[in-house]
Amino acid sequence: MENHIFNREMECIRRPELERLQLERLRSLVDYCDRNVEFYHKRFQAAGVSADRIKALSDIHHIPYTTKDDLRDNYPFGLFSVPMKEMVRLHASSGTTGNPTVVGYTQEDLDNWSEQVARLACAAGADENTVVQICFGYGMFTGALGLHYGLERVGATVVPTSSGNTEKQLKFMRDFGTNAIVATPSYCLYLAESARERAEEFPMEQYRLKLGILGSEGSTPEMRTSIEQRWGGDFFATDNYGLSELNGPGMSGECLMRDGLHINEDHFLCEVIDSATGEVLEPGSTGELVVTNLTKRGLPMLRYRTKDITNICYEPCACGRTTARMHKIIGRTDDMLKIRGVNVFPTQVESALIGVTEISPHYQLVVRRQGYADTLEVRVELIDGSLLDRYGELEALQRRIHDRIKAILGIEITVSLVEPKSIERFTGKAKRVVDLRSEC
Ligand code: DLL
């Protein structure tokens, strides 16, 4: 595969030049927010921030953080900086509790957004020969429309199938010669498994799928390998990251080297902080990602705390791009389970499970409280249900999985092996954790 670069000027920019551009944009953003958003104006006054005080990029540290609660508290439009007549699109995030967060885009924002996504789609190998099914739910979620416009921008043929309806998805894939898919890793896996189940009637050779532009939920490299093997052939998947508060997809994504997710740094200024103290960490350290969207007009976001944990590498990539790369998301600060004092991320369990051939890559973590102690049950699905009747083998498998997970987490857990296909499948983001602590 050839290394396509959508916007060479920006993606291969020299660092000093990039930093000059970022500083210029930051300064004008601070001025813009001060003049147009009451919320920021008040915060700047309290913290003594003004555009004149931003003389170097490190002066960003004077600006207070923005959080999801700030958006919720100002629901629905309190942080918008332009009148509604200038907004051309609204999206909202799928918050499970309280008010959702509403995000607004001007036409300029939509143009920037589609360019950001186009760069990442191109980095993943998409071009005008790509026929791509978008299996994200169309609607208030930013994933589908974000990738839709970005992929059209690279000249791909977009098939907006939306999420669910697996039978139809597979039929279109075969009949349209679809060679790329946009989905969450878990749905991409489910589609591959469903295709294999129907292989007698529709052999796998009928699928032309080569590229997966995956994202919107965490997954380990082991999970990716598992997905690639299930599709077979030369199926190749990249990881793509973003969040609705910062446009949606398009913030960062992998190139063909798959050695970190390239950040569109001319638009997104990233920092990594200690989530407990708020202290900014040295480059390369692991912590919570904080992002300033340098070019957003409708809903400017300054130092937004993503709650996502990663680290950033500033070395140029072998692909030729000079933009910094973030490590695959390790977990979320609010998705991190604290079990008897030990931090546990679902991705750690996932990496221990994949590679065990007797089980499927579908799993669930169930957390309960017993007395004062929390317990973790890892539920895993067997591929062959008849194993449930062979007690000796079942027990040996359970022990093997238990030891693999314990070696990574360092705490005691229980492993439950369950019937094939009994763990819920998701067409959007998978829900891996069932927290029953409040019910115990
Ligand atoms: O999920 C935007 C998106 C759509 C990104 C499609 C990529 C592809 P939200 O629904 O606001 O936006 O959810 C954002 O999802 O803070 C992360 O915790 C998680 N997330 C998104 N992408 C990844 C990823 C979209 N590649 C939240 N790896 C973020 C891990 C991800 N987590």
XYZ file of C-alpha atoms and ligand atoms in Angstrom:
472
model
C 0.000 0.000 0.000
C 1.221 3.460 -0.824
C 1.462 6.192 1.799
C -1.040 8.864 0.786
C -0.896 12.200 2.531
C -4.008 14.366 2.138
C -2.541 17.699 3.226
C 1.236 17.445 2.976
C 1.773 21.071 3.958
C 0.131 20.539 7.361
C 0.820 16.872 8.025
C 4.546 17.155 7.249
C 5.036 20.651 8.658
C 8.281 21.417 10.511
C 7.788 21.600 14.273
C 8.894 25.196 14.817
C 6.548 26.303 12.074
C 3.693 24.240 13.549
C 4.274 25.709 16.989
C 4.238 29.229 15.548
C 0.909 28.485 13.907
C -0.492 26.928 17.083
C 0.531 29.953 19.138
C -1.029 32.370 16.691
C -4.258 30.334 16.681
C -4.292 29.980 20.453
C -3.918 33.683 20.976
C -6.717 34.527 18.580
C -8.909 31.790 20.113
C -8.479 33.251 23.598
C -9.417 36.661 22.275
C -12.409 35.174 20.415
C -13.676 33.295 23.490
C -13.210 36.351 25.686
C -15.339 38.446 23.366
C -18.010 35.903 22.438
C -18.643 33.482 25.296
C -19.772 34.811 28.665
C -18.668 31.597 30.371
C -15.066 31.959 29.199
C -15.052 35.712 29.763
C -15.901 35.221 33.452
C -13.356 32.457 33.863
C -10.638 34.526 32.213
C -11.385 37.452 34.487
C -11.156 35.266 37.566
C -7.901 33.676 36.398
C -6.364 36.868 34.969
C -6.209 35.436 31.434
C -6.173 37.557 28.289
C -4.860 37.116 24.754
C -1.900 39.459 25.535
C -0.759 37.101 28.262
C -0.376 34.238 25.778
C 3.187 34.840 24.642
C 4.323 31.216 24.401
C 2.469 27.929 24.015
C 3.264 27.104 27.628
C 1.149 30.120 28.662
C -1.831 27.894 27.962
C -1.281 26.700 31.543
C -2.884 29.912 32.814
C -6.184 28.980 31.191
C -8.555 26.964 33.419
C -9.665 23.512 32.293
C -13.098 22.945 30.735
C -15.045 19.802 31.636
C -18.116 17.880 30.535
C -19.903 19.281 33.582
C -19.348 22.794 32.244
C -21.174 21.783 29.076
C -23.934 20.053 31.035
C -24.361 22.988 33.401
C -24.756 25.270 30.412
C -27.138 22.940 28.557
C -28.115 23.251 25.794
C -26.416 26.243 24.144
C -24.697 28.195 26.930
C -21.184 27.770 25.540
C -22.089 28.570 21.922
C -20.246 31.583 20.566
C -22.374 32.454 17.553
C -26.115 33.065 17.091
C -28.125 30.031 16.006
C -28.521 31.409 12.496
C -24.786 30.846 12.000
C -24.923 27.254 13.260
C -25.543 24.791 10.460
C -25.533 21.528 12.458
C -26.124 20.284 15.991
C -25.053 16.944 17.443
C -25.283 15.588 20.973
C -23.321 13.026 22.883
C -24.989 9.954 24.247
C -24.643 10.761 27.920
C -26.107 7.997 30.068
C -26.976 10.260 32.980
C -28.127 13.859 33.225
C -28.198 16.294 30.359
C -26.510 15.243 27.138
C -23.798 17.538 25.818
C -24.889 19.456 22.767
C -22.338 20.528 20.174
C -22.816 23.048 17.360
C -20.978 23.624 14.081
C -20.738 26.608 11.757
C -20.116 25.987 8.059
C -16.424 26.728 8.632
C -16.401 24.119 11.429
C -17.919 21.508 9.128
C -15.323 22.261 6.454
C -12.497 21.907 8.943
C -14.021 18.762 10.375
C -14.331 17.007 7.038
C -10.719 17.930 6.210
C -9.572 16.494 9.549
C -11.390 13.216 8.883
C -10.239 13.144 5.248
C -6.603 13.282 6.372
C -7.075 10.302 8.672
C -9.108 8.319 6.146
C -6.367 8.925 3.599
C -3.711 7.934 6.148
C -5.608 4.659 6.644
C -5.445 4.003 2.895
C -8.844 5.254 1.675
C -9.058 6.912 -1.750
C -11.404 7.278 -4.712
C -11.364 3.494 -5.236
C -12.776 2.928 -1.775
C -16.387 1.770 -1.438
C -17.135 2.218 2.232
C -20.050 1.156 4.387
C -20.609 3.435 7.356
C -21.943 1.196 10.109
C -22.160 3.871 12.800
C -25.624 5.037 13.773
C -26.672 8.126 11.788
C -28.286 10.628 14.083
C -27.073 12.726 16.952
C -23.850 10.665 17.241
C -20.947 12.399 15.481
C -19.327 9.199 14.176
C -21.457 8.517 11.108
C -21.802 11.993 9.585
C -18.229 12.890 10.556
C -16.763 9.973 8.640
C -19.343 10.314 5.890
C -18.217 13.806 4.886
C -14.533 13.073 5.426
C -14.661 10.004 3.212
C -16.562 11.838 0.496
C -13.814 14.443 0.641
C -11.188 11.820 -0.295
C -13.430 10.744 -3.161
C -14.595 7.440 -1.668
C -18.025 6.008 -2.523
C -19.957 6.229 0.723
C -22.697 3.699 1.521
C -24.568 5.049 4.568
C -25.935 1.762 5.929
C -25.967 3.048 9.540
C -25.725 0.625 12.449
C -27.501 -2.694 12.958
C -29.364 -4.851 10.467
C -26.429 -7.197 10.132
C -28.015 -9.359 7.419
C -28.482 -6.331 5.174
C -24.994 -5.038 5.944
C -23.505 -8.330 4.766
C -25.693 -8.472 1.667
C -24.644 -4.963 0.600
C -21.021 -5.834 1.270
C -21.216 -8.782 -1.094
C -23.401 -7.158 -3.736
C -21.752 -3.703 -3.814
C -18.164 -4.959 -3.630
C -17.703 -2.914 -0.452
C -13.987 -2.800 0.311
C -13.969 -0.684 3.477
C -16.019 -0.441 6.614
C -16.432 2.198 9.306
C -17.541 0.735 12.657
C -16.673 0.211 16.272
C -14.167 -2.630 16.705
C -16.809 -4.687 18.505
C -19.359 -4.345 15.711
C -16.721 -5.045 13.066
C -15.910 -8.255 14.929
C -19.573 -9.182 15.175
C -20.061 -8.611 11.448
C -17.081 -10.860 10.683
C -18.432 -13.601 12.933
C -21.861 -13.296 11.345
C -20.329 -13.518 7.864
C -18.459 -16.681 8.878
C -21.617 -18.254 10.262
C -23.254 -17.861 6.851
C -20.162 -18.999 4.932
C -21.803 -22.158 3.640
C -24.382 -20.125 1.753
C -22.192 -17.077 1.105
C -18.514 -18.072 1.026
C -16.070 -15.574 2.547
C -14.511 -15.086 -0.924
C -17.629 -13.084 -1.829
C -16.446 -10.268 0.470
C -13.984 -7.706 -0.876
C -13.386 -6.033 2.477
C -9.798 -4.786 2.891
C -9.921 -1.802 5.195
C -11.538 -1.128 8.548
C -11.617 2.478 9.755
C -12.489 1.640 13.325
C -12.939 3.796 16.381
C -15.157 5.336 19.010
C -14.334 2.702 21.614
C -11.206 1.241 23.130
C -9.673 -1.925 21.786
C -6.342 -3.633 22.203
C -3.892 -4.600 19.426
C -4.811 -8.210 20.276
C -8.479 -7.462 19.550
C -7.529 -5.911 16.241
C -5.574 -9.025 15.235
C -8.557 -11.092 16.171
C -10.852 -8.968 13.975
C -8.403 -9.095 11.079
C -8.135 -12.863 11.300
C -11.896 -13.272 11.276
C -12.273 -11.219 8.118
C -9.261 -13.033 6.709
C -7.420 -12.160 3.508
C -5.548 -8.898 3.746
C -8.065 -7.057 5.930
C -6.296 -4.174 7.665
C -7.793 -1.962 10.382
C -6.793 1.412 11.801
C -7.779 2.984 15.105
C -9.399 6.419 15.067
C -10.061 8.678 18.000
C -12.104 11.742 18.733
C -14.940 13.027 20.862
C -18.057 14.985 20.106
C -17.014 17.944 22.256
C -14.044 18.300 19.860
C -16.000 17.805 16.609
C -16.199 13.981 16.739
C -13.938 11.627 14.786
C -11.010 13.422 13.127
C -8.815 14.336 16.036
C -6.332 11.516 15.575
C -5.933 8.253 13.719
C -3.412 5.669 12.645
C -1.499 5.638 9.369
C -0.324 2.472 7.643
C 2.575 2.153 10.128
C 0.086 1.785 12.994
C 2.618 3.165 15.424
C 0.391 5.629 17.266
C -2.517 7.864 16.228
C -1.464 10.991 14.298
C -2.958 14.107 15.841
C -4.209 16.873 13.553
C -2.070 19.267 15.523
C -2.766 22.401 13.536
C -6.341 22.050 14.842
C -5.840 20.296 18.183
C -3.344 21.359 20.814
C -2.844 18.480 23.239
C -1.520 18.229 26.757
C -1.256 15.289 29.146
C -2.009 15.910 32.806
C -2.120 14.058 36.090
C -5.859 13.529 36.434
C -5.763 13.595 40.222
C -3.786 16.824 40.697
C -4.355 18.601 37.380
C -0.582 19.043 37.000
C 0.737 19.133 33.406
C 3.097 16.211 32.786
C 6.365 16.042 30.844
C 6.102 15.061 27.146
C 5.921 11.284 26.837
C 4.273 10.745 30.247
C 1.031 8.819 30.556
C -1.980 10.656 31.917
C -5.274 12.301 31.032
C -5.468 13.917 27.617
C -6.466 17.585 27.583
C -7.296 19.161 24.233
C -7.778 22.684 22.934
C -9.597 22.887 19.627
C -7.707 25.729 17.966
C -10.021 26.303 15.028
C -13.546 25.656 16.278
C -15.843 28.634 15.818
C -19.358 27.581 16.924
C -18.423 25.905 20.191
C -14.821 26.698 21.071
C -13.227 24.254 23.520
C -10.332 25.388 25.652
C -8.268 22.830 27.583
C -11.026 20.223 27.537
C -10.472 17.329 29.944
C -11.211 14.209 27.915
C -10.861 11.705 30.811
C -9.031 9.483 28.294
C -5.648 8.109 29.277
C -2.762 8.074 26.823
C 0.713 9.473 26.143
C 2.072 11.464 23.221
C 5.185 10.862 21.118
C 6.635 13.832 19.219
C 9.112 11.916 17.036
C 8.353 12.007 13.299
C 6.755 8.828 11.945
C 8.225 6.501 9.305
C 5.241 7.436 7.075
C 6.703 10.925 6.564
C 4.191 12.804 8.704
C 5.697 14.999 11.397
C 2.562 15.329 13.525
C 2.702 13.994 17.085
C 1.178 10.595 17.707
C -0.881 9.534 20.689
C -0.790 6.024 22.072
C -3.989 3.983 21.717
C -6.303 4.962 24.556
C -5.399 2.914 27.615
C -8.665 3.579 29.423
C -10.805 6.343 30.816
C -10.402 7.849 34.227
C -14.084 7.092 34.859
C -13.956 3.617 33.302
C -11.070 2.617 35.497
C -12.207 0.189 38.127
C -10.628 0.349 41.471
C -10.678 -3.190 42.822
C -9.207 -3.568 46.282
C -6.939 -0.609 45.679
C -5.719 -1.749 42.268
C -6.507 0.151 39.072
C -8.089 -2.089 36.470
C -8.861 -1.145 32.869
C -11.079 -3.356 30.705
C -8.360 -3.267 28.020
C -5.966 -5.089 30.368
C -8.413 -7.947 30.725
C -9.001 -7.934 26.977
C -5.318 -8.373 26.218
C -5.191 -11.370 28.578
C -8.220 -13.028 26.984
C -7.339 -12.755 23.354
C -5.142 -15.620 22.242
C -7.073 -18.198 24.254
C -8.439 -20.232 21.361
C -11.368 -21.851 23.197
C -13.120 -18.529 23.892
C -14.602 -15.770 21.757
C -13.371 -12.167 22.086
C -16.643 -11.113 23.746
C -16.362 -10.508 27.465
C -17.876 -8.611 30.354
C -16.532 -7.450 33.691
C -18.987 -7.662 36.567
C -18.071 -5.752 39.706
C -19.787 -6.427 43.014
C -19.307 -5.393 46.578
C -18.977 -8.063 49.258
C -18.748 -6.533 52.695
C -16.129 -3.825 52.273
C -14.290 -5.514 49.421
C -15.004 -5.258 45.701
C -14.941 -8.407 43.619
C -14.387 -8.784 39.908
C -15.966 -11.507 37.838
C -14.772 -11.864 34.250
C -17.431 -13.468 32.073
C -16.146 -15.084 28.906
C -17.920 -16.927 26.166
C -16.992 -20.414 25.062
C -16.766 -21.084 21.337
C -17.808 -24.715 21.800
C -20.777 -24.992 24.189
C -20.314 -28.744 24.662
C -17.300 -27.971 26.836
C -19.784 -27.012 29.545
C -20.530 -30.736 29.969
C -16.866 -31.723 30.253
C -16.101 -30.603 33.750
C -12.386 -31.458 33.849
C -11.566 -29.583 30.649
C -13.771 -26.685 31.676
C -12.033 -26.333 34.989
C -8.579 -26.457 33.402
C -9.567 -23.748 30.925
C -11.030 -21.605 33.677
C -7.799 -21.911 35.684
C -5.682 -21.020 32.623
C -7.722 -17.867 31.925
C -7.729 -16.949 35.598
C -3.923 -17.186 35.763
C -3.447 -15.081 32.612
C -5.637 -12.288 33.961
C -4.193 -12.472 37.450
C -0.661 -12.211 36.041
C -1.612 -8.872 34.462
C -3.831 -7.389 37.160
C -2.158 -8.849 40.207
C -5.468 -9.338 42.039
C -7.779 -12.252 42.658
C -10.705 -12.532 40.240
C -13.261 -15.147 39.279
C -13.728 -16.372 35.751
C -17.113 -17.574 34.487
C -17.276 -19.463 31.229
C -20.669 -18.996 29.630
C -22.626 -20.418 26.690
C -21.662 -19.353 23.163
C -23.372 -16.084 22.112
C -24.792 -15.374 25.548
C -22.929 -12.101 26.097
C -24.755 -9.144 24.616
C -23.542 -7.877 21.208
C -23.491 -4.172 20.403
C -23.883 -2.384 17.113
C -22.420 0.796 18.619
C -20.034 1.171 21.525
C -19.698 -2.049 23.516
C -20.515 -1.967 27.213
C -17.885 -4.104 28.896
C -18.421 -3.230 32.546
C -21.458 -4.095 34.648
C -21.044 -2.335 37.965
C -23.379 -3.786 40.540
C -21.692 -2.202 43.569
C -24.569 0.100 44.334
C -26.960 -2.896 44.345
C -24.911 -5.140 46.642
O -16.933 8.425 19.771
C -16.264 10.163 18.233
C -15.760 9.139 17.300
C -16.616 8.571 16.388
C -14.419 8.788 17.271
C -16.138 7.659 15.496
C -13.939 7.876 16.361
C -14.812 7.301 15.470
P -18.205 10.423 21.642
O -19.420 9.610 21.397
O -18.352 11.782 22.185
O -17.409 10.618 20.298
O -17.276 9.557 22.583
C -15.995 10.015 22.918
O -15.253 7.724 23.140
O -13.733 10.278 25.091
C -13.249 8.006 24.344
O -13.471 7.640 25.685
C -14.027 7.082 23.421
N -13.275 6.862 22.171
C -13.470 7.442 20.985
N -12.603 6.941 20.077
C -11.833 6.035 20.731
C -10.758 5.187 20.367
C -16.888 9.606 19.504
N -10.295 5.121 19.126
C -15.303 9.003 23.787
N -10.196 4.416 21.338
C -13.855 9.363 24.048
C -10.661 4.448 22.601
C -12.263 5.993 22.070
N -11.687 5.207 22.994
